[in-house]
């Protein structure tokens, strides 16, 4: 059984050799991520060209996800190098301090209106929560704090406010330039960092489409306040990402597991794709095998129903990105053996014919012993709805459009197939589909398969037929 959970790998120096890219594709990577927090536009262009060249050589469809940096809320630099902060020390974040002139008592910040969002008794977290500061007073752009949890503090570390509440907009001038790059590169997905609400998602979509982009929008859930608008964000986006780094800092690590489970559940209930990200296999940056805790972490996300798991530094700067993909493939595949069927939307009234066909297909397939589902699709919507239902049955998205094939690559349990209709005759078309399944080794004689399609070929949103066929008998069909 092919792996159903998809693997997203961030590109970086470690993935640049063509041989490494070949190894990652062979190991099973489904989506590659370009991180706009690093590297130049030209470097991103080179990496996209490499991915497409090597994927074509391997006969694969690999999706491209471009991840925006978002607002940089960081401290400045220290003029004499890193400092050590001890419990009880006084330390200030001062918007009047030049960005290169930090010292043992204060440091500047890239977020010049930080003091407007901070009040006495707030807690500020630096360097992903490693340094904790209690705010004593705020005056004239200067935030005077007492160190609650100390340690070494170096240049340009991130700033979070415990509980959220920093008002920086989700999109910056740099993000808008990177959105235009995403459109130029034909990115299949655009990830928006530090989303606060549905309006942030809609603005990114409008800018992307205005630049000529045709891909989907990924809303990264990493702000505490976004949890107050989860459903509206999920419904506005095509995909959400559980970005556990900044989110964990803002809400506290103890709350993160329950929040992750809730986000995965809500995304699936609302027919949106979900990626689980951040430190999935962090130890494999340097080590050849994951820790047992990492194995459990990945497996739990799979059991909860995540569509994809994502690698960051593990692939971009790790010692052996292909080995990390192999480990993820192994863990996901084993976890999937224990996924139970779901009763998702069993009592729901459907709003569209193609949605009803998708749900009826999965209900039938799960209860009839069907071995494969072949969905002739223009936009990928039908197979996305199908992928919300837990099952071990492969869903083949048979699409003539390469953009659609790359789009569906991230959907759990969906496998893109390049398929051109050679006949308009309904029986001949059914035969062509079954023969393609046989050629791929997906089914064999005697197996039941379901084919979904529309009366009007080549038109999106027109799926209105579910056909059950037994392999081997498909050649004996007569015209209706």
PDB file of C-alpha atoms in Angstrom, residues 60 65 67 73 77 99 109 117 148 161 163 183 189 199 208 324 333 352 364 385 388 401 412 428 445 463 467:
ATOM      1  CA  UNK A  60       7.052  12.519 -10.790  1.00  0.00           C
ATOM      2  CA  UNK A  65       5.364  25.679  -1.752  1.00  0.00           C
ATOM      3  CA  UNK A  67       6.733  30.288   2.375  1.00  0.00           C
ATOM      4  CA  UNK A  73       9.833  40.977  15.130  1.00  0.00           C
ATOM      5  CA  UNK A  77      22.541  43.399  17.456  1.00  0.00           C
ATOM      6  CA  UNK A  99      20.005  48.347  15.856  1.00  0.00           C
ATOM      7  CA  UNK A 109      14.301  46.071  17.877  1.00  0.00           C
ATOM      8  CA  UNK A 117       1.589  46.489  22.147  1.00  0.00           C
ATOM      9  CA  UNK A 148      12.717  35.630  34.687  1.00  0.00           C
ATOM     10  CA  UNK A 161       4.604  38.086  23.548  1.00  0.00           C
ATOM     11  CA  UNK A 163      -0.463  34.993  24.984  1.00  0.00           C
ATOM     12  CA  UNK A 183       3.527  33.855  -9.196  1.00  0.00           C
ATOM     13  CA  UNK A 189       1.057  26.889  -2.795  1.00  0.00           C
ATOM     14  CA  UNK A 199      -8.726  38.900   6.091  1.00  0.00           C
ATOM     15  CA  UNK A 208      -1.149  36.412  -5.477  1.00  0.00           C
ATOM     16  CA  UNK A 324      15.345  11.898   6.784  1.00  0.00           C
ATOM     17  CA  UNK A 333       3.578   4.087   6.519  1.00  0.00           C
ATOM     18  CA  UNK A 352     -23.004  20.373  -4.209  1.00  0.00           C
ATOM     19  CA  UNK A 364     -19.254   2.815  -0.664  1.00  0.00           C
ATOM     20  CA  UNK A 385     -13.319  15.898  -0.345  1.00  0.00           C
ATOM     21  CA  UNK A 388     -11.084  13.924   4.228  1.00  0.00           C
ATOM     22  CA  UNK A 401      -3.727  19.447 -16.193  1.00  0.00           C
ATOM     23  CA  UNK A 412      -3.610  12.693   2.084  1.00  0.00           C
ATOM     24  CA  UNK A 428     -14.410   2.941 -23.798  1.00  0.00           C
ATOM     25  CA  UNK A 445      -8.472  -9.179 -12.037  1.00  0.00           C
ATOM     26  CA  UNK A 463     -18.485  15.356 -11.286  1.00  0.00           C
ATOM     27  CA  UNK A 467     -19.380   3.893 -11.471  1.00  0.00           C
TER      28      UNK A 467
END
